[in-house]
Amino acid sequence: MAEAERPHKLRKVDSTASEVGGLPPPSPAPPDEFDELLRGQLPPPSPATALFRPQVERATKYVVVSGGVCSSLGKGVATSSIGALLRGHGFRVTAIKLDPYINVDAGLMSPYEHGEVYVLDDGGETDLDLGNYERMMYLSLSRNNNLTTGKIYDHVIKKERRGEYLGKTVQVVPHITGAIMEWINSTAQKPTDGSGMQPQICMIELGGTIGDIESMPFIEALRQLKFQLPENSLAWCHCSYIPNMSGQKTKPTQHSVKTLLGLGVQPDIIICRSPDPVLEETRKKIGNQCNIQPNRIISCHDVNNLFHVPGVLAQQHVVGLLNGVLSLDDIETARPPSFGRDRSLQSLNDWNRFAKQVDQADQSPPVTIAFVGKYNQGGGDAYQSVLAALHHAAVAVRRKLKIDWIDATHLEKPKATDAEAAENLLDAQARLKAADGIFVPGGFGDRGVEGKMRAAGMAREMKKPYLGVCLGMQVAVTNFAREVLNLPTATSEEFDKDKKSKDHIFIFMPEISKETMGANMRLGTRWVEFTKPEESLGAALYGGSGRIMERHRHRYEFNIAYKERMEKKGLVFSGQDESKERMDVIELPTSQHPFYLGVQYHPEYKSRPGQPSPPFYGFVAAASNPGGVPDMIEQCRKAGTDPHWTPFMI
């Protein structure tokens, strides 16, 4: 092969100041009293020196995904799907979400406005897109993988208060942008796939829409990052919308890309969201107006289910296009060692096969789940992980998932003069009776709690399969206290601020502060121990395991003063924490009820395609065939434990 034809090999270079541009070293700061106090520290870099930009790891490749024209284009799905394909080619992948909002994290954001709060292993409360990354790329991310404007400003301001900027004027450029680059560089080096090895490619999703004022520092930081790295180290994918109004229209995309160009960024690939496949003439027009080759314009049109998206992107050679930009051939790939039962989807064939299974399940008989929630008006985003877990389970049992959304407030006792509320109650009760299973999710505040409690009680009385998560477990226990222990005022301390009741079945955890709300809960992955795994329904679903690791998010815990009385009446506290004082799993014996399970933790966060969460799998299987629960339990025990839950490892 001729010398000129050989592919360029990346080499590790020393990124010290002396090698960048040959600029002179920074001149010393003028002496003054403040500098005397900080003698011995390197003066802050000036924009005129090579020390202006922070040092970054030069071996990592980056794929940035931005969006234009409008929000909700599916940037998260595109990011996850590209990452899944890269993982299938043997690359070690991680992901970062950049959110321009000023909130430090998503923990206090309204589910109506922002969707669910996704909780990570380390307790980070993050954007729901991190759930997409974990599910599609089979990762275990940390709180640092979600960077917000509030988080980066808090980081920089604290450094300024500690005097780390040595009296300099702290500005968006270079200090905020520099801190963003440092954060991205540091986070991109952390292993997230269970292999313990440094990622080779970092997917970065830029939240919001190009042109938004609040996202400007992130765009500038990414622009600067590209020139801190060697050639062929950062690819920019821009998602845009192609409306079909008497033909496919390209003008919104042209303006979106023009805005991006005005910020100093030329996209390498344009991903076009549209109802129908993008026509060749549309590609040529976009390519001509946006300075990009038509073969780098990808159609991401509507499909039957999201699991077809990796296949759609693969058919248009997205990995090959990225190879042309990033020289991926220069990266040595090796499949990491498999730990235990690896049921993750890796190759393109895996994704195509699972997508077909989803299509087949959608053609199968339905299983109707009554979903008794309080954020139903927020749409599916408010319960995205729960819906994903239910869907994974439905595919596994080859049934079509049908959700019957029931507003929890409609199950509350109406006033005598409120005819509409009385009608809503009758309708909601009839729908609960008609459903195959009843699910009650988590939530905060007292609105709708009495309705959720009624749903848990009806499921117990009708012997209808029931799964309660977090608050869903608490209302099941509280209803049991009211109707079986004959404690009519039983409630949770959360809903009795005036302390009118003497029977607080759930109490505030003593280590949690009552003064602060943000990130002030029992958060993240914790051990759950089954006291009698050989007898427990919950333990059986996890393959008979005696210990599991699941993610928690709650402030209130069961009051163990009521434990013995409830056990005498038949309620089983089968799972608890390591201290054996916090109850995490409750159930009714299968001899009394086909499937009645409540968990304090959130199993939905660790459900994966082809690897459904055990409680959700058991619940949907029981709802599909209540008479087959004993066989299902036996099959789960025979399958054995899975290291995904004991502990996390793919």
XYZ file of C-alpha atoms in Angstrom:
650
model
C 0.000 0.000 0.000
C 1.364 3.411 -0.921
C 2.334 5.691 1.939
C -0.349 8.208 1.004
C -3.048 5.519 1.036
C -2.355 4.158 4.485
C -5.045 4.966 7.025
C -3.930 7.498 9.565
C -3.315 5.871 12.948
C -4.151 7.816 16.058
C -1.187 8.162 18.353
C -1.174 9.278 21.932
C 0.417 12.710 22.090
C 1.524 14.894 24.938
C -0.967 17.761 25.105
C 1.224 20.157 27.041
C 1.229 23.876 26.420
C 4.586 23.844 24.629
C 3.175 21.691 21.798
C 0.149 23.833 21.006
C 0.770 26.480 18.421
C 4.293 27.399 19.544
C 2.954 30.372 21.505
C 5.162 32.015 24.127
C 4.683 30.970 27.745
C 2.276 33.027 29.876
C 3.784 36.152 31.335
C 3.840 36.272 35.152
C 1.015 38.102 36.869
C 1.889 41.564 38.202
C 2.735 41.406 41.914
C 0.092 42.599 44.310
C -1.124 41.747 47.791
C -3.605 39.139 46.570
C -0.983 37.288 44.564
C 1.314 37.332 47.576
C -1.326 35.394 49.518
C -1.457 32.764 46.779
C 2.264 32.561 46.110
C 3.342 29.274 44.627
C 0.193 28.727 42.542
C 0.231 28.963 38.763
C -1.419 32.204 37.601
C -4.631 31.665 35.640
C -4.165 31.230 31.898
C -4.724 34.187 29.642
C -6.713 33.808 26.409
C -3.503 34.688 24.564
C -1.693 31.573 25.764
C -1.768 27.884 25.022
C -2.946 27.244 28.579
C -6.260 28.930 27.792
C -8.065 25.680 27.073
C -8.206 22.860 29.642
C -6.327 19.652 28.979
C -8.459 16.788 27.657
C -7.947 13.068 27.107
C -7.114 12.756 23.419
C -7.877 9.072 22.849
C -11.667 9.298 23.267
C -13.996 9.773 20.293
C -17.190 11.828 20.637
C -20.522 11.757 18.806
C -22.662 14.841 19.501
C -26.402 14.777 18.765
C -28.260 18.105 18.642
C -31.768 19.045 17.551
C -33.346 21.816 15.548
C -36.726 23.198 14.415
C -38.672 21.894 17.428
C -38.392 19.806 20.571
C -39.447 16.159 20.999
C -37.782 15.071 17.754
C -36.379 11.927 19.320
C -32.783 13.019 19.933
C -32.618 10.594 22.851
C -33.771 7.690 20.693
C -31.281 8.627 17.970
C -28.448 8.924 20.507
C -29.332 5.583 22.112
C -29.738 3.795 18.784
C -26.415 5.027 17.404
C -24.747 4.048 20.661
C -26.358 0.603 20.514
C -25.024 0.060 16.977
C -21.525 1.170 17.980
C -21.685 -1.187 20.957
C -22.720 -3.962 18.597
C -19.543 -3.345 16.593
C -17.484 -4.027 19.714
C -16.782 -0.452 20.841
C -16.995 0.462 24.511
C -19.584 3.232 24.704
C -20.787 5.706 27.305
C -23.262 8.626 27.140
C -23.687 12.145 28.529
C -26.820 14.319 28.471
C -26.353 18.117 28.477
C -29.477 19.892 29.756
C -29.599 23.702 29.427
C -32.107 24.283 32.250
C -30.900 26.009 35.426
C -32.161 23.282 37.775
C -29.256 21.454 39.395
C -30.965 18.152 38.577
C -34.389 16.826 37.593
C -35.359 15.770 41.125
C -37.803 18.618 41.810
C -39.179 19.082 38.297
C -42.870 18.523 37.603
C -43.663 15.252 35.800
C -46.330 17.157 33.856
C -43.715 19.520 32.449
C -40.587 17.408 32.225
C -41.617 13.771 32.453
C -40.330 11.238 34.932
C -37.290 11.565 37.158
C -34.880 8.755 36.321
C -32.803 7.466 39.265
C -29.327 6.013 38.757
C -27.304 3.516 40.790
C -25.442 6.286 42.633
C -28.708 8.050 43.523
C -28.520 10.716 40.836
C -31.943 12.127 39.888
C -31.674 12.760 36.183
C -33.403 13.423 32.901
C -35.476 10.564 31.484
C -33.165 10.321 28.463
C -30.581 8.614 30.665
C -33.126 5.830 30.968
C -33.075 5.521 27.176
C -29.274 5.281 27.230
C -29.215 2.617 29.930
C -31.928 0.525 28.305
C -30.599 0.678 24.739
C -26.862 0.581 25.460
C -27.048 -1.607 28.597
C -25.109 0.871 30.729
C -25.010 1.837 34.390
C -24.506 5.598 34.397
C -23.759 8.029 37.229
C -25.107 11.438 38.193
C -22.180 13.096 36.370
C -23.503 11.731 33.073
C -26.271 14.362 33.280
C -24.862 17.906 33.203
C -27.206 20.868 33.622
C -26.633 24.614 33.472
C -27.455 24.788 37.177
C -24.919 22.097 37.997
C -22.070 23.694 36.013
C -22.742 27.209 37.339
C -22.865 25.849 40.893
C -19.520 24.122 40.262
C -17.883 27.291 38.888
C -19.303 29.616 41.543
C -18.030 27.352 44.331
C -14.571 27.401 42.743
C -14.718 31.199 42.610
C -15.693 31.400 46.294
C -12.728 29.198 47.180
C -10.453 31.617 45.354
C -9.398 29.141 42.703
C -9.604 31.746 39.928
C -7.076 33.969 41.729
C -9.107 37.147 41.494
C -9.813 36.949 37.774
C -13.141 38.063 36.326
C -15.151 34.845 35.973
C -16.928 34.770 32.612
C -18.998 32.418 30.455
C -15.973 32.179 28.132
C -13.522 30.794 29.151
C -14.595 29.687 32.627
C -18.062 28.183 32.092
C -17.128 26.663 28.728
C -13.847 25.404 30.154
C -15.642 23.787 33.088
C -18.054 22.089 30.670
C -15.152 20.661 28.673
C -13.423 19.441 31.824
C -16.655 17.813 33.043
C -17.242 16.069 29.714
C -13.638 14.912 29.505
C -13.661 13.514 33.045
C -17.041 11.785 32.736
C -16.241 10.285 29.324
C -13.355 8.294 30.848
C -15.491 6.508 33.479
C -16.428 2.872 32.704
C -20.190 2.379 32.531
C -20.688 -0.976 30.785
C -19.616 -3.315 33.592
C -16.284 -4.162 31.923
C -14.223 -1.823 34.096
C -12.484 -0.541 30.944
C -12.346 3.058 29.727
C -14.987 3.881 27.088
C -13.757 4.424 23.543
C -16.714 6.462 22.271
C -18.829 8.944 24.210
C -22.307 9.810 22.945
C -23.329 13.372 23.879
C -26.922 14.543 23.546
C -27.413 18.311 23.634
C -30.826 19.031 25.122
C -33.125 21.758 23.864
C -33.229 23.213 20.364
C -30.442 24.933 18.452
C -31.011 28.678 18.771
C -32.118 28.565 22.412
C -30.245 31.175 24.460
C -29.616 28.840 27.390
C -27.792 26.239 25.287
C -25.189 28.656 23.859
C -22.415 27.888 26.416
C -22.752 24.140 25.748
C -22.495 24.624 21.977
C -19.451 26.856 22.371
C -17.825 24.346 24.741
C -18.399 21.513 22.260
C -17.066 23.661 19.423
C -13.916 24.339 21.422
C -13.645 20.677 22.450
C -13.451 19.632 18.802
C -10.309 21.700 18.319
C -8.750 20.440 21.535
C -8.858 16.921 20.139
C -6.882 15.349 17.297
C -8.383 15.255 13.826
C -11.247 12.774 13.390
C -12.204 12.779 17.070
C -15.642 14.464 17.153
C -18.645 13.926 14.884
C -21.724 16.172 15.012
C -25.137 14.700 14.165
C -27.974 17.202 13.860
C -31.603 16.048 14.113
C -34.117 18.111 12.177
C -37.758 17.876 11.128
C -39.043 17.451 7.584
C -42.768 18.318 7.536
C -44.915 16.920 4.748
C -47.236 19.652 3.517
C -48.098 18.832 -0.094
C -44.551 17.523 -0.296
C -41.511 17.262 1.938
C -40.351 20.724 3.031
C -36.671 21.448 3.691
C -36.814 25.113 4.710
C -37.038 24.463 8.503
C -33.943 22.244 8.268
C -32.087 24.845 6.202
C -32.727 27.535 8.816
C -31.818 25.190 11.671
C -28.486 24.269 10.095
C -27.837 27.915 9.237
C -28.265 28.754 12.937
C -25.803 26.004 13.820
C -23.321 27.273 11.218
C -23.650 30.755 12.703
C -22.441 29.293 16.005
C -19.340 27.891 14.346
C -20.468 24.281 13.914
C -20.748 22.384 10.627
C -22.789 19.187 11.167
C -21.260 16.005 9.779
C -24.544 14.088 9.576
C -28.144 15.315 9.421
C -30.823 12.980 10.796
C -34.207 13.860 9.300
C -37.316 13.039 11.317
C -40.319 12.672 9.068
C -43.528 10.653 8.784
C -42.281 8.971 5.584
C -38.844 8.051 4.206
C -36.928 11.096 2.992
C -36.927 11.299 -0.818
C -33.710 11.470 -2.815
C -34.583 14.905 -4.176
C -35.123 16.105 -0.602
C -31.691 14.806 0.389
C -30.045 16.610 -2.528
C -31.762 19.878 -1.698
C -30.747 19.703 1.963
C -27.215 18.732 1.011
C -26.888 21.631 -1.414
C -28.184 24.203 1.056
C -26.454 22.845 4.175
C -22.922 22.153 2.873
C -23.157 18.422 3.363
C -23.002 15.390 1.080
C -26.439 13.844 0.369
C -25.268 10.402 1.550
C -24.718 11.918 5.015
C -28.400 12.857 5.269
C -30.233 10.052 7.054
C -33.953 9.380 7.003
C -35.347 8.562 10.431
C -38.987 8.063 9.538
C -41.859 6.644 11.573
C -41.660 2.913 12.368
C -43.909 0.387 14.117
C -41.834 0.459 17.308
C -38.682 2.208 18.499
C -36.646 -0.997 18.379
C -36.681 -0.766 14.582
C -34.691 2.493 14.738
C -31.239 0.814 15.025
C -32.101 -1.175 11.911
C -33.287 1.918 10.033
C -30.030 3.716 10.860
C -27.924 0.651 10.011
C -29.572 0.324 6.582
C -28.272 3.817 5.817
C -24.768 2.903 7.030
C -24.631 5.327 9.954
C -21.673 3.502 11.519
C -19.837 3.612 8.174
C -20.487 7.342 7.929
C -19.175 7.838 11.456
C -16.153 5.753 10.523
C -15.442 8.204 7.726
C -15.558 11.111 10.191
C -13.941 9.480 13.236
C -11.601 6.886 11.683
C -13.125 4.177 13.855
C -11.007 1.570 12.068
C -8.067 2.841 14.106
C -9.709 1.731 17.354
C -8.993 -1.786 18.561
C -12.232 -3.528 19.428
C -12.649 -6.546 21.641
C -15.779 -8.006 23.140
C -15.577 -7.560 26.939
C -15.839 -10.735 29.005
C -19.386 -11.904 29.658
C -20.483 -12.187 33.270
C -23.085 -14.818 34.065
C -26.161 -14.781 31.858
C -25.707 -12.038 29.278
C -29.126 -11.463 27.759
C -28.379 -7.980 26.444
C -29.067 -7.119 22.816
C -25.754 -6.502 21.061
C -25.660 -7.186 17.343
C -27.933 -5.691 14.693
C -29.500 -9.152 14.332
C -30.387 -9.043 18.037
C -32.180 -5.712 17.613
C -33.982 -6.803 14.450
C -35.089 -10.023 16.143
C -36.387 -8.160 19.203
C -38.181 -5.600 17.009
C -39.959 -8.484 15.262
C -40.883 -9.983 18.647
C -42.460 -6.643 19.567
C -44.396 -6.616 16.293
C -45.586 -10.169 16.945
C -46.620 -9.284 20.501
C -48.662 -6.365 19.137
C -50.598 -8.875 17.025
C -51.241 -11.177 20.009
C -54.198 -11.165 22.419
C -54.094 -8.097 24.681
C -53.422 -7.996 28.411
C -55.192 -5.005 29.968
C -53.457 -3.267 32.856
C -55.418 -0.711 34.879
C -52.840 2.011 35.517
C -53.990 3.989 38.579
C -51.818 7.105 38.485
C -51.974 10.756 39.431
C -49.807 12.188 36.626
C -51.737 10.591 33.763
C -52.389 13.958 32.120
C -48.644 14.346 31.681
C -48.754 11.591 29.068
C -46.476 8.590 28.866
C -43.346 10.639 29.645
C -44.420 10.977 33.287
C -44.168 7.167 33.632
C -41.731 6.357 30.821
C -39.641 3.737 32.663
C -42.726 2.044 34.106
C -44.291 1.792 30.657
C -41.021 0.443 29.266
C -40.864 -2.205 32.016
C -44.483 -3.247 31.400
C -43.774 -3.411 27.685
C -40.613 -5.511 28.139
C -42.638 -7.931 30.250
C -45.533 -8.081 27.766
C -43.143 -8.911 24.925
C -41.590 -11.650 27.061
C -45.009 -13.311 27.606
C -46.058 -12.634 23.985
C -49.042 -10.441 24.755
C -50.082 -7.032 23.484
C -49.876 -4.475 26.279
C -53.018 -2.389 26.671
C -52.920 0.387 29.281
C -56.214 1.612 30.731
C -55.331 4.977 32.283
C -57.390 5.539 35.439
C -57.065 8.837 37.291
C -56.542 8.030 40.965
C -58.736 10.972 42.002
C -61.703 9.338 40.248
C -61.598 6.501 42.794
C -61.902 8.802 45.788
C -65.176 9.076 47.707
C -67.219 11.894 46.135
C -69.218 14.528 47.912
C -72.956 13.897 48.072
C -73.678 16.861 45.802
C -71.034 16.068 43.175
C -72.843 14.001 40.542
C -69.906 14.067 38.096
C -67.485 12.693 40.691
C -69.964 9.926 41.576
C -70.196 8.974 37.907
C -66.396 8.999 37.601
C -66.161 6.673 40.603
C -68.577 4.141 39.122
C -66.769 4.239 35.784
C -63.325 3.804 37.381
C -64.510 0.874 39.515
C -66.020 -0.850 36.480
C -62.762 -0.462 34.573
C -60.782 -1.905 37.492
C -63.053 -4.947 37.522
C -62.674 -5.414 33.763
C -58.855 -5.148 33.778
C -56.576 -8.181 33.864
C -54.250 -6.589 36.410
C -54.009 -3.454 38.549
C -50.843 -1.386 38.789
C -50.237 1.529 41.177
C -47.054 3.571 40.603
C -45.140 5.930 42.894
C -45.898 9.579 43.512
C -45.678 12.427 46.008
C -48.337 14.460 47.814
C -51.791 13.529 49.075
C -53.751 14.155 45.857
C -55.218 10.866 44.644
C -53.814 8.809 47.520
C -57.232 7.669 48.743
C -58.040 6.539 45.192
C -54.821 4.549 44.952
C -55.616 2.985 48.307
C -59.051 1.977 47.073
C -57.502 0.388 43.967
C -55.120 -1.673 46.125
C -58.016 -2.784 48.311
C -60.185 -3.780 45.343
C -57.314 -5.802 43.854
C -56.926 -7.670 47.143
C -60.663 -8.325 47.524
C -61.216 -9.332 43.878
C -58.051 -11.465 43.889
C -56.876 -9.630 40.808
C -53.107 -9.504 40.067
C -51.651 -6.411 41.720
C -48.258 -4.702 41.639
C -47.539 -1.602 43.699
C -44.285 0.326 43.358
C -43.055 2.736 46.055
C -46.252 4.624 46.987
C -48.136 1.718 45.418
C -46.643 -0.560 48.074
C -47.408 1.955 50.846
C -51.090 2.334 49.931
C -51.467 -1.465 49.801
C -50.115 -1.791 53.341
C -52.148 1.168 54.611
C -55.331 -0.251 53.084
C -54.570 -3.582 54.760
C -54.247 -1.765 58.094
C -57.577 -0.032 57.631
C -59.638 -2.948 56.392
C -57.995 -5.994 57.981
C -56.568 -4.575 61.221
C -59.625 -2.314 61.636
C -57.591 0.888 61.961
C -59.861 3.335 60.077
C -57.549 6.346 60.514
C -54.392 4.508 59.428
C -52.321 6.649 57.078
C -48.816 7.824 56.310
C -47.130 10.667 58.135
C -46.702 12.230 54.685
C -50.460 12.765 54.384
C -51.166 13.744 58.002
C -49.325 17.021 58.510
C -51.752 18.027 61.277
C -51.165 14.681 63.072
C -54.863 13.903 63.441
C -54.262 10.152 63.216
C -52.628 8.026 65.891
C -51.850 5.243 63.426
C -48.998 6.320 61.162
C -48.243 3.157 59.205
C -45.456 4.945 57.330
C -43.143 7.412 59.030
C -40.471 9.907 57.990
C -37.017 8.360 57.896
C -34.963 9.862 60.751
C -31.819 10.548 58.703
C -33.698 12.610 56.090
C -33.721 16.383 56.567
C -37.114 18.084 56.721
C -35.614 21.408 55.673
C -34.277 20.496 52.214
C -36.137 18.888 49.332
C -33.619 18.422 46.498
C -31.659 15.118 46.524
C -32.913 14.561 50.063
C -34.281 11.026 50.036
C -33.155 7.443 50.284
C -31.753 7.329 46.777
C -29.899 4.882 44.579
C -29.049 1.193 44.584
C -29.476 -0.663 47.893
C -29.373 -4.270 48.952
C -32.715 -5.983 49.520
C -32.654 -9.246 51.469
C -35.377 -11.906 51.347
C -35.906 -13.467 54.759
C -37.258 -16.764 53.416
C -36.357 -16.922 49.716
C -37.564 -20.500 49.413
C -41.115 -19.380 50.316
C -41.255 -15.854 48.903
C -43.052 -14.909 45.687
C -40.740 -11.923 45.278
C -37.580 -14.007 45.727
C -38.879 -16.596 43.257
C -39.232 -13.931 40.558
C -35.520 -13.133 41.004
C -34.618 -16.790 40.485
C -34.755 -17.691 44.171
C -32.051 -15.190 45.112
C -31.603 -14.308 48.775
C -30.253 -10.811 47.983
C -30.836 -8.368 45.159
C -29.822 -4.801 44.349
C -32.514 -2.353 43.273
C -32.871 1.428 43.078
C -34.793 3.399 45.702
C -36.365 6.858 45.857
C -38.440 7.586 48.969
C -38.586 9.606 52.196
C -40.988 7.479 54.231
C -40.598 3.960 55.586
C -42.862 1.338 57.132
C -43.465 1.698 60.868
C -42.272 -1.688 62.188
C -44.445 -1.268 65.301
C -47.297 -2.642 63.142
C -45.325 -5.479 61.576
C -46.237 -8.307 63.944
C -49.964 -7.485 63.911
C -50.055 -7.476 60.130
C -48.112 -10.720 59.864
C -50.653 -12.418 62.124
C -53.370 -11.359 59.678
C -51.551 -12.849 56.692
C -49.457 -10.026 55.194
C -45.910 -11.208 54.434
C -42.938 -8.851 54.744
C -40.632 -10.882 52.568
C -37.919 -8.340 51.715
C -36.006 -5.918 53.907
C -32.827 -3.886 53.978
C -29.554 -5.085 55.511
C -30.463 -3.616 58.912
C -33.628 -5.763 58.854
C -35.637 -2.737 59.996
C -36.791 -1.286 56.674
C -39.388 -3.283 54.810
C -38.862 -3.330 51.038
C -41.175 -6.109 49.806
C -44.675 -7.139 50.890
C -46.825 -9.891 49.448
C -49.786 -12.143 50.095
C -49.248 -15.930 49.997
C -50.150 -17.391 46.610
C -52.510 -19.731 48.480
C -54.627 -16.667 49.340
C -54.120 -14.493 46.261
C -52.793 -15.349 42.775
C -50.400 -12.382 42.667
C -50.289 -9.526 45.190
C -46.904 -7.823 45.432
C -45.670 -4.433 46.637
C -42.094 -3.160 46.491
C -40.689 -0.027 48.110
C -37.975 0.277 45.467
C -38.339 1.129 41.749
C -37.655 -2.028 39.710
C -38.583 -0.268 36.466
C -35.237 1.554 36.367
C -33.280 -1.647 35.742
C -35.607 -3.267 33.214
C -34.019 -3.809 29.796
C -35.234 -5.024 26.368
C -35.020 -8.805 26.441
C -34.270 -8.631 30.175
C -37.555 -7.564 31.837
C -37.704 -6.555 35.486
C -38.697 -9.637 37.561
C -41.604 -7.977 39.460
C -43.034 -6.576 36.217
C -42.541 -9.870 34.403
C -44.326 -11.789 37.154
C -47.140 -9.247 37.293
C -47.817 -9.216 33.533
C -47.511 -13.012 33.346
C -50.039 -13.353 36.200
C -52.385 -10.839 34.552
C -52.137 -12.777 31.284
C -52.783 -16.162 32.921
C -53.691 -16.093 36.643
C -54.031 -19.868 36.716
C -50.491 -20.302 35.436
C -48.787 -18.428 38.286
C -47.424 -21.594 40.011
C -45.804 -22.749 36.753
C -44.407 -19.269 36.115
C -42.882 -19.171 39.607
C -41.325 -22.592 39.114
C -39.827 -21.528 35.775
C -38.303 -18.408 37.366
C -36.707 -20.498 40.120
C -35.276 -22.938 37.580
C -33.809 -20.062 35.533
C -31.735 -19.052 38.564
C -30.319 -15.714 39.629
C -29.185 -12.982 37.252
C -26.090 -10.828 37.975
C -27.929 -7.807 36.572
C -29.712 -7.641 39.912
C -27.157 -9.360 42.184
C -25.245 -7.047 41.819
C -25.169 -4.934 38.643
C -23.039 -6.550 36.009
C -24.008 -7.276 32.431
